[in-house]
Coordinates of C-alpha atoms and ligand atoms in Angstrom, one line a residue:
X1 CA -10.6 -1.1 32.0
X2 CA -12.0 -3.9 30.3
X3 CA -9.4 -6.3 27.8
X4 CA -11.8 -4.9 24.8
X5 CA -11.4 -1.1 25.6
X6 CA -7.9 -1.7 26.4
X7 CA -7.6 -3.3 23.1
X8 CA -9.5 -0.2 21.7
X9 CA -7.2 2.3 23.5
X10 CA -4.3 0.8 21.8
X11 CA -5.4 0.6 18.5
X12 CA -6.7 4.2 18.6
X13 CA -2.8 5.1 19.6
X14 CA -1.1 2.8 17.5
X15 CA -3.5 5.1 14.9
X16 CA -2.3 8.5 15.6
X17 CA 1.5 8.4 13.2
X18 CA -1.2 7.0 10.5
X19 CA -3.7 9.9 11.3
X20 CA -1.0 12.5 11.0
X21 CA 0.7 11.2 7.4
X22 CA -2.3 11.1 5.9
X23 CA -3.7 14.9 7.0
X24 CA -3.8 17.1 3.9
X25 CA -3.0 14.2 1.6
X26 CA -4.6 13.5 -1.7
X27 CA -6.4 10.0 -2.3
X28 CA -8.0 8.6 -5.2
X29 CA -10.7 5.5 -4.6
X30 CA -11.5 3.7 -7.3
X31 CA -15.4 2.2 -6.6
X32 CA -16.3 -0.3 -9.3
X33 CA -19.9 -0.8 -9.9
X34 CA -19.5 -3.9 -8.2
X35 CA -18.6 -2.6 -4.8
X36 CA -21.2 -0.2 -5.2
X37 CA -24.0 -2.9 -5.9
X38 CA -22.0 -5.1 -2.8
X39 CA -23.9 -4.6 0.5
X40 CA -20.7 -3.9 2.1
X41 CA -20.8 -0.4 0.5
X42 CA -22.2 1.6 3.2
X43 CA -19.5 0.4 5.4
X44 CA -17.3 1.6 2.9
X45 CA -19.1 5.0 2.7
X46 CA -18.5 5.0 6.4
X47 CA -14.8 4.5 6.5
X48 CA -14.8 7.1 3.9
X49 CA -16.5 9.5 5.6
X50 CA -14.2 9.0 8.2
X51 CA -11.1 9.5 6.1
X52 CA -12.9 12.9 5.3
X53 CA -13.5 13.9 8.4
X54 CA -9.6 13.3 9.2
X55 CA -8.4 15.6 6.3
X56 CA -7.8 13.3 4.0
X57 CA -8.2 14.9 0.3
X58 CA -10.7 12.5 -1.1
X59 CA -11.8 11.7 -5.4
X60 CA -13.7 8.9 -6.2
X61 CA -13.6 7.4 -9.2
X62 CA -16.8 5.4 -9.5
X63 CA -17.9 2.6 -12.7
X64 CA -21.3 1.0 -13.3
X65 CA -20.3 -2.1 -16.0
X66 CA -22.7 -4.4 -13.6
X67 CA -25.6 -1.7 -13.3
X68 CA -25.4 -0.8 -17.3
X69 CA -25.7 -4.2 -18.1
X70 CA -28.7 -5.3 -16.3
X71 CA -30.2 -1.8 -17.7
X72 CA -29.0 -3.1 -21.3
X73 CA -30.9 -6.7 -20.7
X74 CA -34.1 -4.6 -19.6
X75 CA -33.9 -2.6 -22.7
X76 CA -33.9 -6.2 -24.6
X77 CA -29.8 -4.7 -25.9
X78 CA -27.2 -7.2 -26.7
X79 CA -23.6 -5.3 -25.3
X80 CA -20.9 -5.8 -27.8
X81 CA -17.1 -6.2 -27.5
X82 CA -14.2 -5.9 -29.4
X83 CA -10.8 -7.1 -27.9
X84 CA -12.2 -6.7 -24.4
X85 CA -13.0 -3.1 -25.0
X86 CA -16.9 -2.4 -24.6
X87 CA -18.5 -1.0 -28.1
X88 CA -21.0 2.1 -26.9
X89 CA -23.2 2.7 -30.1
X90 CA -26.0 5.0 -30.3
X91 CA -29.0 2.8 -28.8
X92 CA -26.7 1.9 -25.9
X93 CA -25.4 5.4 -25.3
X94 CA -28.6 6.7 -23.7
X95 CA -28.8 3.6 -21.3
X96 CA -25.5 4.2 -19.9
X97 CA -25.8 7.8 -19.2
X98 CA -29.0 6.9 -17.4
X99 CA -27.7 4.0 -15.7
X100 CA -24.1 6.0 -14.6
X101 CA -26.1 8.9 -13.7
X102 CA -29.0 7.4 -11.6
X103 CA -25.7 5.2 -9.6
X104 CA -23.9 8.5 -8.9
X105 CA -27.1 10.1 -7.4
X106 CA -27.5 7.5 -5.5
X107 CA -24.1 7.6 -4.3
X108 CA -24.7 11.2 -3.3
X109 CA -27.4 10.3 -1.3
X110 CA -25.5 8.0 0.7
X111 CA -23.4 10.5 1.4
X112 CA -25.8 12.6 2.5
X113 CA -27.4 10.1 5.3
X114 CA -26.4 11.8 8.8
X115 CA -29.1 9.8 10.7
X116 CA -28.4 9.9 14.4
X117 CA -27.8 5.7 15.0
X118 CA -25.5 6.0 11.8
X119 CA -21.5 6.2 11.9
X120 CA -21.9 9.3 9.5
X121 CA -23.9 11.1 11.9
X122 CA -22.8 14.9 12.0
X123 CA -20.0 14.7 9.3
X124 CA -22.0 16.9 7.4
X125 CA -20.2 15.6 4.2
X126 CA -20.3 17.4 1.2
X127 CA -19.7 15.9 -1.8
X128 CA -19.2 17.4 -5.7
X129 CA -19.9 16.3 -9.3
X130 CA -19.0 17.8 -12.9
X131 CA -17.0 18.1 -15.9
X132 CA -13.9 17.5 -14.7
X133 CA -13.0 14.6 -17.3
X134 CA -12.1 16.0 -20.9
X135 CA -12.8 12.3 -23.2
X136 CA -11.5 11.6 -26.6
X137 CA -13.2 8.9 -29.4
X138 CA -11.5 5.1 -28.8
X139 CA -11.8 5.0 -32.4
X140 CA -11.8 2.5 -35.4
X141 CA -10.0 -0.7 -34.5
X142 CA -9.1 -3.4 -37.1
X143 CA -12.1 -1.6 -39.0
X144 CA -14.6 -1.7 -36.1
X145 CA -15.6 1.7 -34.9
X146 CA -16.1 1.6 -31.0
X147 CA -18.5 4.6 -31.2
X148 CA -19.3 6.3 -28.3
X149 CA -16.6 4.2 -25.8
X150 CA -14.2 6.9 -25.0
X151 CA -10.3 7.0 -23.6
X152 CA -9.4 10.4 -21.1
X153 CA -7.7 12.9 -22.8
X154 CA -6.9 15.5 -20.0
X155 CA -8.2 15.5 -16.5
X156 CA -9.2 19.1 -15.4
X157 CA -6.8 18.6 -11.9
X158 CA -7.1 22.4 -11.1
X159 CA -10.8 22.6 -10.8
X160 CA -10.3 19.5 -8.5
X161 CA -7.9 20.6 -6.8
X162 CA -10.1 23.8 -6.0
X163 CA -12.9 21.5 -4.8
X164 CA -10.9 19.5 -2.7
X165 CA -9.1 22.6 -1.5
X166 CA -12.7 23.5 0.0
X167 CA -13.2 20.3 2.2
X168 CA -15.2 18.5 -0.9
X169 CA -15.4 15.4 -1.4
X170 CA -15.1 14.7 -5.4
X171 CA -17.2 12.1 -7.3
X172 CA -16.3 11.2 -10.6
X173 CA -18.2 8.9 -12.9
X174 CA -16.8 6.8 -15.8
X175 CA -18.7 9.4 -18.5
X176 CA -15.9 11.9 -20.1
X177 CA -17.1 15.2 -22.1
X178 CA -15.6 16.6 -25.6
X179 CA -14.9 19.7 -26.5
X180 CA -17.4 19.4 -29.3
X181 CA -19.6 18.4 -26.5
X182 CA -20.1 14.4 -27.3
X183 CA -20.7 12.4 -24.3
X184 CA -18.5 9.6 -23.6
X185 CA -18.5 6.3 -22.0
X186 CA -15.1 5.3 -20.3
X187 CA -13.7 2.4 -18.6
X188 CA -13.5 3.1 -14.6
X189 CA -9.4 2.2 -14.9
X190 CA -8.7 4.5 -17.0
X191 CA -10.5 7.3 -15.1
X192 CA -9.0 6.2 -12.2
X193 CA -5.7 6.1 -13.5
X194 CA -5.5 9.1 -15.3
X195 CA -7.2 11.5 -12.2
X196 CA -4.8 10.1 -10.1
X197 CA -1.4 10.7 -12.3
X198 CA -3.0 14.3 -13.0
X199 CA -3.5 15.2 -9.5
X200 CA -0.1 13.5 -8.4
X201 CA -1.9 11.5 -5.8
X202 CA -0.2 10.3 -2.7
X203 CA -2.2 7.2 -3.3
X204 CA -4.7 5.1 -5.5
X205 CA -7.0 2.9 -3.4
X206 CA -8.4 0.1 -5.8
X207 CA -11.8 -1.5 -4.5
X208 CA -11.3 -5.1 -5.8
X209 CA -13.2 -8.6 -5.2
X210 CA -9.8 -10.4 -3.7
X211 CA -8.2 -9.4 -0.7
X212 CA -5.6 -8.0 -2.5
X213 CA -3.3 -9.6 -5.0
X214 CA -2.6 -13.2 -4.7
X215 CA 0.5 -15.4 -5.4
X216 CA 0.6 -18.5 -7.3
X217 CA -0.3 -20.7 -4.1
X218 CA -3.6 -18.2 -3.3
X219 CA -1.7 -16.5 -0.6
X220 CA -2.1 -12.5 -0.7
X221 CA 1.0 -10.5 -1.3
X222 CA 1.3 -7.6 0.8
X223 CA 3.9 -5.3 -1.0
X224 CA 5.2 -5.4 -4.5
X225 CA 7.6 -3.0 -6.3
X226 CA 6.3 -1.7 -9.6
X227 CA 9.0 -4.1 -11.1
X228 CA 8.2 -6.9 -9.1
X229 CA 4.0 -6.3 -10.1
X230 CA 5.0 -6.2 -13.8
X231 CA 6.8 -9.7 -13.3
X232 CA 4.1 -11.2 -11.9
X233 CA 2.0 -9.8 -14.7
X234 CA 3.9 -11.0 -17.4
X235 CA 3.9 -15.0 -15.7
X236 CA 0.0 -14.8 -15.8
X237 CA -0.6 -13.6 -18.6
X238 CA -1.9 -15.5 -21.0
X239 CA -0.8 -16.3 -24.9
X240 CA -3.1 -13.8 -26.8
X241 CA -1.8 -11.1 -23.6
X242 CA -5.1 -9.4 -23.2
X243 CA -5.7 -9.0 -19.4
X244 CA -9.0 -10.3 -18.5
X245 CA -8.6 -11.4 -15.1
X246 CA -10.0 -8.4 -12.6
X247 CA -7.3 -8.9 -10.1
X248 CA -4.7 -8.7 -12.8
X249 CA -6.3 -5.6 -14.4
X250 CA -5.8 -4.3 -10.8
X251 CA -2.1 -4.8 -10.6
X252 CA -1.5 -3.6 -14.1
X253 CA -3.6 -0.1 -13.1
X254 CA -1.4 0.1 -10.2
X255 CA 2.2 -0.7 -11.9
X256 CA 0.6 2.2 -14.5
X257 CA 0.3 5.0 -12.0
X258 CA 3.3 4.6 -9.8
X259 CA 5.3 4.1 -12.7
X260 CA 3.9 7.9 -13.6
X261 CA 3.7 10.5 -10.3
X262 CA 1.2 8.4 -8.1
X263 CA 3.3 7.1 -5.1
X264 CA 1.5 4.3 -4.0
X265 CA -1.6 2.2 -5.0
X266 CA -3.5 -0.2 -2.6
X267 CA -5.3 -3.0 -4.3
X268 CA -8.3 -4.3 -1.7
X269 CA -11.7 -6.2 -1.2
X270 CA -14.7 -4.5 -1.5
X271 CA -16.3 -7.7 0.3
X272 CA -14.6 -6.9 3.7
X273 CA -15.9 -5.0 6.0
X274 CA -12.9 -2.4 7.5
X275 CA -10.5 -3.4 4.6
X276 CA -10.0 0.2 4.4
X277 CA -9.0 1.0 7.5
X278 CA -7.2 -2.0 8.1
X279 CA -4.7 -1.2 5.1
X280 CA -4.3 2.2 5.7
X281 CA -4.1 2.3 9.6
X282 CA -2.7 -1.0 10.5
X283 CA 1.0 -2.3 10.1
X284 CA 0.5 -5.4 8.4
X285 CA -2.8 -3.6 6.1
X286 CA -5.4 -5.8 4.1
X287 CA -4.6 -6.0 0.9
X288 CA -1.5 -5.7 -1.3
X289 CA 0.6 -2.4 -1.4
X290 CA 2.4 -1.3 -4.8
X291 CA 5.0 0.9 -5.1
X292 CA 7.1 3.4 -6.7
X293 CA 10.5 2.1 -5.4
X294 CA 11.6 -0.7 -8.2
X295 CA 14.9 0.1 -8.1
X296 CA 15.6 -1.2 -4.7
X297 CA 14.8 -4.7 -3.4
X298 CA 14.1 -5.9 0.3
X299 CA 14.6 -9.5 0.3
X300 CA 16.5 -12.7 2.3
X301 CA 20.0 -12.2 1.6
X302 CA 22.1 -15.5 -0.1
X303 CA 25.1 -16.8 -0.4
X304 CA 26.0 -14.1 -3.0
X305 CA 25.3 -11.1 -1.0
X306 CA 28.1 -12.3 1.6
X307 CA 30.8 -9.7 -0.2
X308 CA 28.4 -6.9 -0.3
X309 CA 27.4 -6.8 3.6
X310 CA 31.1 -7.1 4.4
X311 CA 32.0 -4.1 2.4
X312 CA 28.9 -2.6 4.1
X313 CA 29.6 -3.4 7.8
X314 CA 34.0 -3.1 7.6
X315 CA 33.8 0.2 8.1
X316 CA 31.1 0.2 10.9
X317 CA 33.2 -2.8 12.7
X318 CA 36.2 -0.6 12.6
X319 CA 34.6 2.2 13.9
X320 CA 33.3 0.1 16.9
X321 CA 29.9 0.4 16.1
X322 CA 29.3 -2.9 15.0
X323 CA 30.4 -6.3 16.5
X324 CA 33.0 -7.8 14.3
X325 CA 32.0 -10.6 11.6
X326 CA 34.9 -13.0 10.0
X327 CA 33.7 -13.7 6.0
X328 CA 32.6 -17.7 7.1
X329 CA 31.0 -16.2 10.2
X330 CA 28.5 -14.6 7.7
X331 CA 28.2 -17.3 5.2
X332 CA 26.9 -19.7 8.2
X333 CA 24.6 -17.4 9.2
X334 CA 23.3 -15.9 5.6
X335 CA 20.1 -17.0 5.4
X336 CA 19.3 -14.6 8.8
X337 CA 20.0 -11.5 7.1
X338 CA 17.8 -9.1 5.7
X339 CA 19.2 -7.0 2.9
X340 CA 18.5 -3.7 0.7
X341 CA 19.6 -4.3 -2.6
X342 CA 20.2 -1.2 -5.1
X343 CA 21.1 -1.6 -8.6
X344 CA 23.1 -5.2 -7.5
X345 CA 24.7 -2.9 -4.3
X346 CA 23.9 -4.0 -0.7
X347 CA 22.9 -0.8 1.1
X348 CA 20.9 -1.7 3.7
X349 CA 21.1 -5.2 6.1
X350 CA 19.8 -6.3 9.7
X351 CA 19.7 -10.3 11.1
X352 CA 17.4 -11.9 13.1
X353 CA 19.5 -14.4 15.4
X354 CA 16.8 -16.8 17.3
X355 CA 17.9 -17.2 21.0
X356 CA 15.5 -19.7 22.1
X357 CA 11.5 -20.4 21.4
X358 CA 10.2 -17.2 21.8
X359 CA 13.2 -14.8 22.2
X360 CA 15.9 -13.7 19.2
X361 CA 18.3 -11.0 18.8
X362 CA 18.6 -8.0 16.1
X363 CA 22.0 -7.6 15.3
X364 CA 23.7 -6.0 12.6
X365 CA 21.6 -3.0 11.5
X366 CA 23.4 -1.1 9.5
X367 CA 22.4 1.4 6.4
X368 CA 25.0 2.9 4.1
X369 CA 26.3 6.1 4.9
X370 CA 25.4 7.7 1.3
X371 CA 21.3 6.1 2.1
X372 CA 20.8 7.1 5.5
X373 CA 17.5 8.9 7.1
X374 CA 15.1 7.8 4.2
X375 CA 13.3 4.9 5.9
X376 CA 15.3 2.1 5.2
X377 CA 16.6 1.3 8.6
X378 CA 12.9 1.0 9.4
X379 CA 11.9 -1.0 6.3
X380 CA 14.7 -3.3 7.4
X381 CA 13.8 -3.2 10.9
X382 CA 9.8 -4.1 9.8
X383 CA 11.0 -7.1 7.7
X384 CA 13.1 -8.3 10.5
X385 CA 10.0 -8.2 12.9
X386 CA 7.8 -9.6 10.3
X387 CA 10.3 -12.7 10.1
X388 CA 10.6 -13.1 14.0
X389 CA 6.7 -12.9 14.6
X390 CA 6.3 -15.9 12.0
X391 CA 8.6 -18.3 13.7
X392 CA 6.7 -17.3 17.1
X393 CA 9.2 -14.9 18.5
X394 CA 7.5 -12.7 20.9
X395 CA 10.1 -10.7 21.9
X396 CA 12.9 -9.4 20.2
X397 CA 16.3 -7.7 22.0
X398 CA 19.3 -5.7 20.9
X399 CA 22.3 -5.2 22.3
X400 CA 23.9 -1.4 21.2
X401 CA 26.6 0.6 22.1
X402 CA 26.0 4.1 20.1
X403 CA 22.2 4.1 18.6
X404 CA 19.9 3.5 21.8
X405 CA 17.5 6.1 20.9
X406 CA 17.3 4.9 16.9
X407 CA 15.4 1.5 18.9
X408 CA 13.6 3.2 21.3
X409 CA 11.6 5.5 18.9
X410 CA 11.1 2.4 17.6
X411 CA 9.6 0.7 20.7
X412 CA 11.8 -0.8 22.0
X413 CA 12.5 -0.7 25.8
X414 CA 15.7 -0.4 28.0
X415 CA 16.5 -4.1 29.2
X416 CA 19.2 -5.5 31.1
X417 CA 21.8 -8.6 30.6
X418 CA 19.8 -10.7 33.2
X419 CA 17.0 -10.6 31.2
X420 CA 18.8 -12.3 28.0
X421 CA 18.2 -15.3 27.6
X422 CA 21.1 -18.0 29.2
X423 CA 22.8 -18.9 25.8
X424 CA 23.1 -15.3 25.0
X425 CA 24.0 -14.1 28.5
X426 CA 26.9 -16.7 29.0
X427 CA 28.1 -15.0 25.7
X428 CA 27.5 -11.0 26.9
X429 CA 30.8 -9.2 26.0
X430 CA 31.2 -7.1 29.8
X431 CA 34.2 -5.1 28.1
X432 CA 32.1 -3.7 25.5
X433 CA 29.3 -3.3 27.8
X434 CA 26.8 -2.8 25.1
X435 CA 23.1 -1.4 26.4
X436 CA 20.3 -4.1 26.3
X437 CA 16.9 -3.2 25.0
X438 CA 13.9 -5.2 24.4
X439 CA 10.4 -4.9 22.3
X440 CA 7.6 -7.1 22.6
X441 CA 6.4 -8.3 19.1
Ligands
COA501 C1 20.8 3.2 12.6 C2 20.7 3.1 11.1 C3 20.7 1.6 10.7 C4 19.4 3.8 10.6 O1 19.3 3.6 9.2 P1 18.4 4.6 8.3 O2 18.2 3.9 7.0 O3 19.0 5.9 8.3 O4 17.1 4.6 9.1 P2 15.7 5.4 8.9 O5 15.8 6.2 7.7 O6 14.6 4.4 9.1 O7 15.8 6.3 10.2 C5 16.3 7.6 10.2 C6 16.0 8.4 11.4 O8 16.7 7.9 12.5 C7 17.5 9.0 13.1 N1 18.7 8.4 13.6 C8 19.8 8.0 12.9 N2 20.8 7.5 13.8 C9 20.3 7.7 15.0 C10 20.8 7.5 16.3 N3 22.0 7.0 16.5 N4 20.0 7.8 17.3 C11 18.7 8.3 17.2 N5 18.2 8.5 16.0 C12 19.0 8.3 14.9 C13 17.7 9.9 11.9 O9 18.0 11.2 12.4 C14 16.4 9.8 11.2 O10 15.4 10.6 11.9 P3 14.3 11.4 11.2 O11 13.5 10.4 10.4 O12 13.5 12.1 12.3 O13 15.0 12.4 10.3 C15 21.9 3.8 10.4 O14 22.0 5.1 10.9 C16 23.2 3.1 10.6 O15 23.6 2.3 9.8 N6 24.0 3.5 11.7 C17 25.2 2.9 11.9 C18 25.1 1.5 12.4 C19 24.4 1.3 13.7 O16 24.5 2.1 14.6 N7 23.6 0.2 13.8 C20 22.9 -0.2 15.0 C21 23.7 -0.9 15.9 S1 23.0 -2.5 16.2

C-alpha cells in the first residue's frame, strides 16, 4: 500500500466517530454572497453534498449584499445606509428580489450538476425553496424610515423540519414575507441566526473570509466559550460600538445563537478549499469553534489553583487511585497542569510531565466525582495532547493502576517499564506496579 493511500485509509477511519455524531443531525450554513461569487464555491457545494449524502440535516442560509450591489451600480442606484443597516426603498426593492432570486437559482442549479467526472455524481440532491421566513418592517430610526429592509419575526421551523425530514436539502434566501404579503429584504445574519435558534440546531457553520477568528497577534483561535467570544468582542470594538468588521460580526452571530438553543457555531473561510471538512472531521478543525459552555473554563492552571486540585485529588490519593502529591510538590510543578474551572471550583485537572525530547508522562487525571461521564476527562485529556504535540512530544505514556481501559479507548497502547524512558524508569514504583501504556501523538 502506498504512504498516500495509507495516509488515506487512516483518515477515512479516524472519520467514522465524526460520521456517526453527525448522522441525523441538524446544520445551518450560512453562505454569504461572497462565498457564493468565490470560485471556491463548487468545492463547497461538493463538501456539502457530501454532508448530505452522510445524513446530515442540511439549511442554507444564503445573502447576495455583493451581487445586489453590482445590480444596484448597473441600474445607475446609489445604496443608502443608516447606522450600518442597508435602507431598501422602493426603486431598489425590485433589484434585490431580482438579484436574490436569480443567485438562488443559480445555486439550485449547482446543486443539480451530477455530471459523471464531478464529486456530486449520483447524489441525486434535492434541494427546496419557499416561505419559510415570516419578516417584519425595520422601521423608522432617528426619523429615517428603512423601508423595505426587514428584521425576522418567526421562522416557520415545522415546515422545515418536514422538508428536512424528507432527505431535502433547504435553501433559504435573505428575502422574508409578511402577513400582509410585503416582501422584505433582510440581512443574511439575522436569517441565519434566527433559523438556527428556531430549529435548535446542533450547529451554525458561518462561511467567512478569515480562517476563523483571529487573536490580537493574527493567530486563529480554535475554540472560544460564548463568554470568552463576547470578551474578545467587547476589546475590539470600537468607541461608537457598531460592529463593522465581518469577522467580528461573525463572532457576535455566533455568541447570539449559542447563547439561545444552538449548541455550537463554526466560524470558517470560504477561500479554502476543504475548510469544511477539515473543521468538522478533523481533531484540530479549520476555523474557530464557539460554544455553549461559558460557565466552565479549560485553561493552564496557576499558582492560585494549587488549593483547588488538592481538594480534588485527596480523596483519589487516599483511595490509591492517584499517586500522592505534597502541597509544594504541586506548586513546583503548576504551570504543567491542565484544569476545569467551574464557577471559581477546580473540577477537572490532568499534567503533562516532559520525560525527555520527545517522550512525557500524563499524570494526574482526575474529574470530580459529582462531573464525571460528560466529556471532560476527554476535553482535559485533548488539551494535554495539544500541549505535548507543540513542544515536540511524540509520544505520550501513563502509568495506571485502576483505569486502563479509560486510556485505551482513547488510543493508547499497553507498554511496559522498559520502554520508559531512563529518568522515569529509575523512578518506576515496583510495589505499586502500576500498568504502562503508551500513545503515539
Ligand atoms: C478517568 C476520569 C478522569 C474520566 O473523567 P470523565 O470526565 O468522566 O471523562 P469522560 O466524560 O471524558 O469519559 C467518560 C467515559 O469513560 C468511562 N469510564 C470512566 N471510568 C472508566 C474506567 N475506569 N475504565 C473505562 N472507562 C471508564 C465512562 O463510563 C464514560 O463512558 P461513556 O462515555 O461510554 O459513558 C474520571 O473517571 C476520574 O477522575 N477517575 C478517577 C481518577 C483516575 O482514575 N484517574 C486516572 C489515573 S491516572
Amino acid at each position: 500500500m502506498s504512504v498516500d493511500t495509507k495516509q488515506y485509509v487512516n483518515w477515512f477511519r479516524h472519520s467514522s466517530p465524526y460520521i456517526n455524531a453527525y448522522r441525523g443531525k441538524v446544520f445551518v450554513i450560512m453562505l454569504p454572497g461572497e462565498a457564493i461569487a468565490h470560485d471556491n464555491f463548487y468545492n463547497i457545494a461538493h463538501d456539502i453534498t457530501l454532508l448530505n449524502s452522510l445524513g446530515v440535516k442540511l439549511v442554507l442560509v444564503h445573502g447576495a449584499r455583493p451581487q445586489i450591489d453590482e445590480a444596484m451600480a448597473e441600474a445607475g442606484l446609489d445604496i443608502k445606509f443608516h447606522k450600518g443597516v442597508r435602507i431598501t426603498d422602493s426603486h431598489s426593492l425590485p433589484i434585490i428580489k431580482s438579484a436574490t432570486g436569480s443567485l438562488r437559482i443559480n445555486i439550485e442549479s449547482i446543486f443539480s450538476m451530477g455530471l459523471i467526472n464531478s464529486p456530486m455524481h449520483g447524489a441525486d440532491i434535492s434541494i427546496t425553496s419557499g416561505n419559510f421566513i415570516i419578516a417584519k418592517p425595520y422601521g423608522v430610526h432617528e426619523g429615517v424610515d428603512l423601508s423595505h429592509t426587514g428584521q425576522v419575526r418567526k421562522v416557520n421551523h415545522e415546515a422545515i423540519h418536514k422538508q428536512l425530514a424528507g432527505g431535502h436539502i433547504v435553501l433559504i434566501s435573505s428575502l422574508g414575507y409578511s402577513p400582509t404579503g410585503e416582501i422584505f429584504n433582510l440581512s443574511v445574519e439575522d436569517v441565519a441566526a434566527a433559523t438556527a435558534i428556531a430549529l435548535n440546531a446542533d450547529k451554525l457553520l458561518i462561511f467567512g473570509s478569515e480562517s476563523g477568528i483571529l487573536d490580537q497577534d493574527g493567530e486563529p483561535i480554535s475554540k472560544l466559550s460564548a463568554d470568552e467570544a463576547q470578551a474578545l468582542i467587547n476589546e475590539k470594538l470600537g468607541d461608537n460600538g457598531i460592529i463593522d468588521d465581518l469577522e467580528l460580526k461573525n463572532l457576535q452571530l455566533s455568541v447570539k445563537v449559542c447563547r439561545a438553543t444552538v449548541k455550537r457555531s463554526q466560524v470558517i473561510s470560504y477561500e479554502e478549499d476543504g475548510a469544511l471538512l477539515t473543521e468538522l472531521f478533523t481533531r484540530d478543525g479549520a476555523g474557530t469553534l464557539i460554544t455553549q459552555e461559558s460557565y466552565e473554563q479549560l485553561r493552564t492552571a496557576t499558582i492560585d489553583d494549587v488549593g483547588g486540585i488538592l481538594e480534588l485529588i485527596e480523596p483519589l490519593e487516599e483511595a490509591g487511585i492517584l499517586v500522592h502529591r505534597s502541597r509544594e510538590l504541586l506548586e513546583n510543578e503548576i504551570s504543567q497542569f491542565t484544569v476545569v474551572v467551574r464557577e471559581g471550583a477546580i473540577i477537572g485537572c490532568g499534567a503533562l510531565y516532559p520525560l525527555d525530547e520527545q517522550n512525557a508522562e500524563l499524570a494526574c487525571m482526575a474529574t470530580h466525582e459529582e462531573y464525571r461521564n460528560h466529556g471532560r476527562g476527554q476535553l482535559i485529556l485533548e488539551r494535554i495532547e495539544q500541549n505535548a504535540r507543540k513542544i515536540g512530544i511524540n509520544r505520550l505514556f501513563v502509568l495506571t493502576t485502576k483505569t486502563p481501559h479509560w486510556f485505551v479507548e482513547r488510543g493508547f497502547q499497553p507498554s511496559n517499564v522498559e520502554s520508559l524512558p531512563e529518568r522515569k524508569k529509575q523512578l518506576y514504583n515496583y510495589q505499586r506496579n502500576s500498568k504502562v501504556f503508551e500513545k503515539t501523538l
